[in-house]
Amino acid sequence: APQDFKMEKVAQVYFTTQEYTNVRTRIGVIFYISPKGDETLTAEIISLAAQVIPAQENVPSQIQVEFEIKNSSNVHIRPRGSVHILNPASREPVQEWLLDKVPGVYPGRTFQWREYKELAGLEPGKYEVLMTLDYGHTYGKSLLMEKKATLDWQPKEVGTS
């Protein structure tokens, strides 16, 4: 490896076979080459927004949480954590769910992601949304980042847009 090897390198390799005219098989693997012992882990949630998406056809009303993560590390991160919808008066959670499907974020990149949770049981009102993500677990460390947002849910009256 070069002496100035500071950033992780990524390679994707795919193997493709075509045994029949209409059937093609594709298998892939990702390789990460990281600077051993020189990992710098720094990340932040740079934006967080929450809103209620009204029911449509066969899909019930949902809470949409949209966030953007900036990875200033020199290695990829795979954040996982939780979202808590808090009652603003008591600070008690009224809904919470795990975030464990956020894709990897490559070094020096930002990444936007949306998560959806069924609205069931949440009364109209103003709530605080607290997101906590651990971006160090892949490397055996607990490195947390948090961000807060407001969820202001007022159901629309029939006939209004």
Coordinates of N, CA and C in Angstrom, one line a residue:
A1 N 0.8 -1.2 0.0 CA 0.0 0.0 0.0 C 0.9 1.2 0.0
P2 N 0.4 2.3 -0.6 CA 1.2 3.5 -0.6 C 1.3 4.1 0.8
Q3 N 2.4 4.9 1.0 CA 2.6 5.5 2.3 C 1.5 6.5 2.7
D4 N 0.9 7.2 1.7 CA -0.1 8.2 2.1 C -1.5 7.6 2.0
F5 N -1.7 6.4 2.2 CA -3.0 5.7 2.1 C -3.8 6.1 3.4
K6 N -4.8 7.1 3.1 CA -5.5 7.6 4.2 C -7.0 7.4 4.1
M7 N -7.6 7.2 2.9 CA -9.0 7.0 2.7 C -9.3 5.6 2.3
E8 N -10.4 5.1 2.8 CA -10.8 3.7 2.4 C -11.1 3.7 0.9
K9 N -10.8 2.5 0.3 CA -11.1 2.3 -1.1 C -12.2 1.2 -1.2
V10 N -13.0 1.3 -2.2 CA -14.1 0.4 -2.3 C -14.1 -0.2 -3.7
A11 N -14.3 -1.5 -3.9 CA -14.4 -2.1 -5.2 C -15.6 -3.0 -5.2
Q12 N -16.4 -3.0 -6.3 CA -17.5 -3.9 -6.4 C -17.2 -4.9 -7.6
V13 N -17.3 -6.1 -7.3 CA -17.0 -7.1 -8.4 C -18.2 -8.0 -8.6
Y14 N -18.6 -8.1 -9.9 CA -19.8 -8.9 -10.2 C -19.4 -10.0 -11.2
F15 N -20.1 -11.2 -11.0 CA -19.9 -12.3 -11.8 C -21.3 -12.6 -12.5
T16 N -21.3 -12.7 -13.8 CA -22.5 -12.9 -14.5 C -22.4 -14.1 -15.4
T17 N -23.5 -14.9 -15.3 CA -23.6 -16.1 -16.2 C -25.0 -16.0 -16.9
Q18 N -25.0 -16.6 -18.1 CA -26.3 -16.7 -18.8 C -26.4 -18.1 -19.4
E19 N -27.1 -18.9 -18.7 CA -27.3 -20.3 -19.1 C -28.4 -20.5 -20.1
Y20 N -29.4 -19.7 -20.0 CA -30.5 -19.8 -20.9 C -30.7 -18.5 -21.6
T21 N -31.5 -18.5 -22.6 CA -31.7 -17.2 -23.4 C -32.3 -16.1 -22.5
N22 N -33.3 -16.5 -21.6 CA -34.0 -15.4 -20.8 C -33.6 -15.4 -19.4
V23 N -32.5 -16.1 -19.0 CA -32.1 -16.2 -17.6 C -30.7 -15.8 -17.4
R24 N -30.5 -14.7 -16.7 CA -29.1 -14.3 -16.4 C -28.9 -14.2 -14.9
T25 N -27.8 -14.8 -14.4 CA -27.5 -14.7 -13.0 C -26.4 -13.8 -12.7
R26 N -26.6 -12.9 -11.7 CA -25.6 -11.9 -11.4 C -25.3 -12.0 -9.9
I27 N -24.1 -12.2 -9.5 CA -23.7 -12.3 -8.1 C -22.6 -11.3 -7.9
G28 N -22.7 -10.5 -6.8 CA -21.7 -9.4 -6.6 C -21.2 -9.4 -5.2
V29 N -20.1 -8.8 -5.0 CA -19.5 -8.7 -3.7 C -18.7 -7.3 -3.6
I30 N -18.7 -6.8 -2.4 CA -18.1 -5.5 -2.2 C -16.8 -5.7 -1.4
F31 N -15.7 -5.1 -1.8 CA -14.5 -5.2 -1.1 C -14.2 -3.8 -0.5
Y32 N -13.8 -3.8 0.8 CA -13.4 -2.5 1.4 C -11.9 -2.7 1.8
I33 N -11.1 -1.7 1.4 CA -9.7 -1.7 1.8 C -9.5 -0.4 2.6
S34 N -9.2 -0.6 3.9 CA -9.2 0.5 4.9 C -7.7 0.6 5.4
P35 N -7.4 1.9 5.8 CA -6.1 2.1 6.4 C -6.1 1.6 7.9
K36 N -5.4 0.5 8.1 CA -5.4 -0.2 9.4 C -4.8 0.7 10.5
G37 N -5.6 0.9 11.6 CA -5.1 1.6 12.7 C -5.2 3.1 12.5
D38 N -5.6 3.6 11.3 CA -5.7 5.0 11.1 C -7.2 5.5 10.8
E39 N -8.1 4.7 11.3 CA -9.5 5.0 11.1 C -9.9 6.3 11.9
T40 N -10.5 7.3 11.2 CA -11.0 8.4 11.9 C -12.5 8.4 11.7
L41 N -13.3 8.3 12.8 CA -14.7 8.2 12.7 C -15.4 9.5 13.2
T42 N -16.0 10.2 12.2 CA -16.7 11.4 12.5 C -17.9 11.5 11.6
A43 N -19.1 11.7 12.1 CA -20.3 11.8 11.3 C -21.3 12.7 12.1
E44 N -22.2 13.2 11.3 CA -23.3 14.0 11.9 C -24.6 13.9 11.1
I45 N -25.7 14.0 11.8 CA -27.0 14.2 11.1 C -27.1 15.6 10.8
I46 N -27.1 16.0 9.6 CA -27.1 17.4 9.2 C -28.5 18.0 9.0
S47 N -29.5 17.1 8.8 CA -30.9 17.5 8.7 C -31.8 16.4 9.1
L48 N -33.0 16.8 9.7 CA -34.0 15.9 10.1 C -35.3 16.6 10.0
A49 N -36.3 15.9 9.3 CA -37.6 16.5 9.2 C -38.6 15.3 9.3
A50 N -39.8 15.6 9.9 CA -40.8 14.6 10.1 C -42.2 15.2 9.7
Q51 N -43.0 14.4 9.0 CA -44.3 14.8 8.6 C -45.2 13.6 8.6
V52 N -46.5 13.9 8.6 CA -47.5 12.8 8.4 C -47.9 12.8 6.9
I53 N -47.9 11.6 6.4 CA -48.3 11.3 5.0 C -49.7 10.7 5.1
P54 N -50.7 11.4 4.6 CA -52.1 11.0 4.6 C -52.3 9.6 3.9
A55 N -53.3 8.9 4.4 CA -53.6 7.6 3.8 C -53.9 7.7 2.3
Q56 N -53.5 6.7 1.5 CA -53.7 6.7 0.1 C -54.1 5.3 -0.3
E57 N -55.2 5.1 -1.0 CA -55.6 3.8 -1.5 C -55.5 2.7 -0.4
N58 N -54.6 1.8 -0.6 CA -54.4 0.7 0.4 C -53.3 0.9 1.4
V59 N -52.8 2.1 1.5 CA -51.7 2.5 2.4 C -52.2 3.4 3.5
P60 N -52.1 2.9 4.8 CA -52.6 3.8 5.9 C -51.7 5.0 6.1
S61 N -52.2 6.0 6.8 CA -51.4 7.2 7.2 C -50.1 6.7 7.8
Q62 N -49.0 7.5 7.5 CA -47.7 7.1 8.0 C -47.0 8.4 8.5
I63 N -46.0 8.1 9.4 CA -45.1 9.2 9.7 C -43.8 9.0 8.8
Q64 N -43.4 10.1 8.2 CA -42.2 10.0 7.3 C -41.1 10.8 8.1
V65 N -40.0 10.1 8.3 CA -38.8 10.8 8.8 C -37.8 10.8 7.8
E66 N -37.3 12.0 7.4 CA -36.3 12.2 6.3 C -35.1 12.8 7.0
F67 N -33.9 12.2 6.7 CA -32.7 12.8 7.3 C -31.5 12.7 6.4
E68 N -30.5 13.5 6.6 CA -29.3 13.5 5.9 C -28.1 13.3 6.8
I69 N -27.2 12.4 6.5 CA -26.1 12.1 7.3 C -24.8 12.5 6.5
K70 N -23.9 13.2 7.2 CA -22.6 13.5 6.6 C -21.5 12.7 7.2
N71 N -20.8 11.9 6.4 CA -19.7 11.1 6.9 C -18.4 11.8 6.6
S72 N -17.8 12.3 7.7 CA -16.5 13.0 7.5 C -15.3 12.0 7.9
S73 N -15.7 10.7 8.1 CA -14.7 9.7 8.4 C -13.8 9.4 7.2
N74 N -12.8 8.6 7.4 CA -12.0 8.1 6.3 C -12.4 6.6 5.9
V75 N -13.5 6.1 6.5 CA -14.0 4.8 6.3 C -15.5 4.9 6.2
H76 N -16.1 3.9 5.6 CA -17.6 3.9 5.5 C -18.2 3.6 6.9
I77 N -19.4 4.1 7.0 CA -20.2 3.8 8.3 C -21.5 3.2 7.9
R78 N -22.1 2.5 8.8 CA -23.4 1.9 8.7 C -24.2 2.2 9.9
P79 N -24.8 3.4 9.9 CA -25.5 3.9 11.1 C -26.8 3.0 11.4
R80 N -27.0 2.9 12.7 CA -28.2 2.2 13.1 C -28.6 2.9 14.4
G81 N -29.9 2.8 14.7 CA -30.3 3.5 16.0 C -31.8 3.5 16.1
S82 N -32.4 4.6 16.5 CA -33.8 4.7 16.8 C -34.4 6.0 16.6
V83 N -35.7 6.1 16.4 CA -36.5 7.3 16.3 C -37.5 7.2 17.5
H84 N -37.6 8.3 18.2 CA -38.6 8.4 19.3 C -39.5 9.6 19.0
I85 N -40.8 9.4 19.0 CA -41.8 10.5 19.0 C -42.2 10.8 20.4
L86 N -41.8 12.0 20.9 CA -42.0 12.3 22.3 C -43.2 13.3 22.5
N87 N -43.9 13.0 23.6 CA -44.9 13.9 24.1 C -44.2 15.2 24.6
P88 N -44.5 16.4 24.1 CA -43.7 17.5 24.5 C -43.8 17.9 26.0
A89 N -45.0 17.6 26.6 CA -45.2 18.0 28.0 C -44.5 17.0 28.9
S90 N -44.6 15.7 28.7 CA -44.1 14.7 29.6 C -42.7 14.2 29.2
R91 N -42.3 14.5 27.9 CA -41.0 14.0 27.3 C -41.0 12.5 27.3
E92 N -42.2 11.8 27.4 CA -42.3 10.4 27.3 C -42.5 10.0 25.9
P93 N -41.9 8.8 25.4 CA -42.1 8.4 24.1 C -43.6 7.9 23.9
V94 N -44.2 8.4 22.8 CA -45.5 7.9 22.4 C -45.4 6.9 21.3
Q95 N -44.3 7.0 20.5 CA -44.0 6.0 19.5 C -42.5 5.9 19.4
E96 N -42.0 4.7 19.0 CA -40.6 4.6 18.8 C -40.3 3.4 17.9
W97 N -39.3 3.5 17.1 CA -38.9 2.3 16.2 C -37.4 2.3 15.9
L98 N -37.0 1.2 15.5 CA -35.5 1.0 15.3 C -35.2 1.4 13.8
L99 N -34.1 1.9 13.6 CA -33.5 2.2 12.3 C -32.3 1.3 12.1
D100 N -32.5 0.2 11.4 CA -31.4 -0.7 11.2 C -31.2 -1.1 9.7
K101 N -31.9 -0.3 8.8 CA -31.7 -0.6 7.4 C -31.1 0.5 6.6
V102 N -30.5 1.5 7.3 CA -29.8 2.6 6.6 C -28.6 2.0 5.9
P103 N -28.5 2.3 4.6 CA -27.3 1.8 3.9 C -26.0 2.4 4.3
G104 N -24.9 1.8 3.9 CA -23.6 2.4 4.3 C -23.4 3.7 3.6
V105 N -22.7 4.6 4.3 CA -22.4 5.9 3.8 C -20.9 6.0 3.6
Y106 N -20.4 6.2 2.4 CA -19.0 6.2 2.1 C -18.3 7.4 2.7
P107 N -17.0 7.3 2.8 CA -16.2 8.4 3.4 C -16.3 9.7 2.6
G108 N -16.5 10.8 3.3 CA -16.5 12.1 2.7 C -17.8 12.4 1.9
R109 N -18.9 11.6 2.1 CA -20.1 11.7 1.4 C -21.3 12.1 2.4
T110 N -22.3 12.6 1.8 CA -23.6 12.8 2.5 C -24.6 11.9 1.9
F111 N -25.6 11.5 2.7 CA -26.6 10.5 2.2 C -27.9 10.9 2.8
Q112 N -29.0 10.9 2.0 CA -30.3 11.1 2.4 C -31.1 9.8 2.5
W113 N -32.0 9.7 3.5 CA -32.7 8.5 3.7 C -34.1 8.8 4.3
R114 N -35.1 8.0 3.9 CA -36.4 8.2 4.4 C -36.9 6.9 5.1
E115 N -37.5 7.1 6.2 CA -38.1 5.9 7.0 C -39.6 6.2 7.2
Y116 N -40.4 5.2 7.1 CA -41.8 5.3 7.3 C -42.3 4.4 8.4
K117 N -43.2 4.9 9.2 CA -43.8 4.2 10.3 C -45.3 4.4 10.3
E118 N -46.1 3.4 10.5 CA -47.6 3.6 10.5 C -48.0 4.5 11.6
L119 N -48.9 5.4 11.3 CA -49.3 6.5 12.2 C -50.2 5.9 13.4
A120 N -50.7 4.7 13.3 CA -51.6 4.2 14.2 C -51.4 4.6 15.7
G121 N -52.5 5.2 16.2 CA -52.5 5.5 17.7 C -52.0 6.9 18.0
L122 N -51.4 7.6 17.1 CA -50.9 8.9 17.4 C -51.9 10.0 17.2
E123 N -52.2 10.6 18.3 CA -53.3 11.7 18.3 C -52.7 12.9 17.6
P124 N -53.6 13.7 17.0 CA -53.1 15.0 16.4 C -52.5 15.9 17.5
G125 N -51.5 16.6 17.1 CA -50.8 17.5 18.0 C -49.4 17.8 17.5
K126 N -48.6 18.5 18.4 CA -47.2 18.8 18.1 C -46.3 17.9 19.0
Y127 N -45.4 17.3 18.3 CA -44.5 16.3 19.0 C -43.0 16.7 18.7
E128 N -42.2 16.2 19.6 CA -40.7 16.3 19.3 C -40.3 14.9 18.8
V129 N -39.4 15.0 17.7 CA -38.9 13.8 17.2 C -37.4 13.8 17.5
L130 N -36.9 12.7 18.1 CA -35.5 12.5 18.5 C -35.0 11.3 17.8
M131 N -33.9 11.5 17.0 CA -33.3 10.4 16.3 C -31.9 10.3 16.9
T132 N -31.5 9.0 17.2 CA -30.2 8.7 17.8 C -29.6 7.6 16.9
L133 N -28.5 7.8 16.4 CA -27.8 6.8 15.5 C -26.4 6.5 16.0
D134 N -26.0 5.3 16.0 CA -24.7 4.8 16.4 C -23.9 4.5 15.1
Y135 N -22.9 5.3 14.8 CA -22.1 5.0 13.6 C -20.8 4.4 13.8
G136 N -20.5 4.0 15.0 CA -19.2 3.3 15.3 C -19.3 1.8 15.6
H137 N -20.5 1.3 15.6 CA -20.6 -0.1 16.0 C -19.9 -1.1 15.0
T138 N -19.8 -0.7 13.8 CA -19.1 -1.6 12.8 C -17.6 -1.8 13.2
Y139 N -17.1 -0.8 13.9 CA -15.7 -0.8 14.3 C -15.5 -1.1 15.8
G140 N -16.5 -1.6 16.4 CA -16.4 -2.0 17.9 C -16.5 -0.8 18.8
K141 N -17.0 0.4 18.3 CA -17.1 1.6 19.2 C -18.5 2.0 19.3
S142 N -18.9 2.7 20.3 CA -20.2 3.3 20.4 C -20.0 4.9 20.2
L143 N -20.4 5.3 19.0 CA -20.3 6.7 18.6 C -21.7 7.2 18.2
L144 N -22.3 8.0 19.1 CA -23.6 8.4 18.9 C -23.8 9.8 18.3
M145 N -24.8 10.0 17.4 CA -25.1 11.3 16.9 C -26.6 11.4 17.1
E146 N -27.1 12.6 17.4 CA -28.5 12.9 17.7 C -29.0 14.1 17.0
K147 N -30.2 14.1 16.7 CA -30.9 15.3 16.1 C -32.3 15.3 16.5
K148 N -32.9 16.6 16.6 CA -34.3 16.7 17.0 C -35.0 17.5 15.9
A149 N -36.3 17.2 15.8 CA -37.1 17.9 14.9 C -38.5 18.0 15.5
T150 N -39.4 18.7 14.9 CA -40.8 18.9 15.3 C -41.7 18.2 14.3
L151 N -42.7 17.4 14.9 CA -43.7 16.9 14.1 C -45.0 17.6 14.5
D152 N -45.6 18.4 13.6 CA -46.8 19.1 13.8 C -47.9 18.5 13.0
W153 N -48.7 17.7 13.6 CA -49.7 16.9 12.9 C -51.1 17.4 13.2
Q154 N -51.7 18.1 12.2 CA -53.1 18.5 12.3 C -53.8 17.9 11.1
P155 N -54.8 17.0 11.4 CA -55.5 16.4 10.2 C -56.2 17.5 9.4
K156 N -56.2 17.3 8.1 CA -56.9 18.2 7.2 C -58.4 18.0 7.2
E157 N -59.1 19.0 7.2 CA -60.6 18.9 7.1 C -61.0 18.5 5.7
V158 N -62.1 17.7 5.7 CA -62.6 17.2 4.4 C -62.9 18.4 3.5
G159 N -62.4 18.3 2.2 CA -62.7 19.4 1.3 C -61.6 20.4 1.2
T160 N -60.6 20.3 2.0 CA -59.5 21.3 2.0 C -58.2 20.6 1.4
S161 N -57.4 21.4 0.9 CA -56.1 20.9 0.3 C -54.9 21.4 0.9

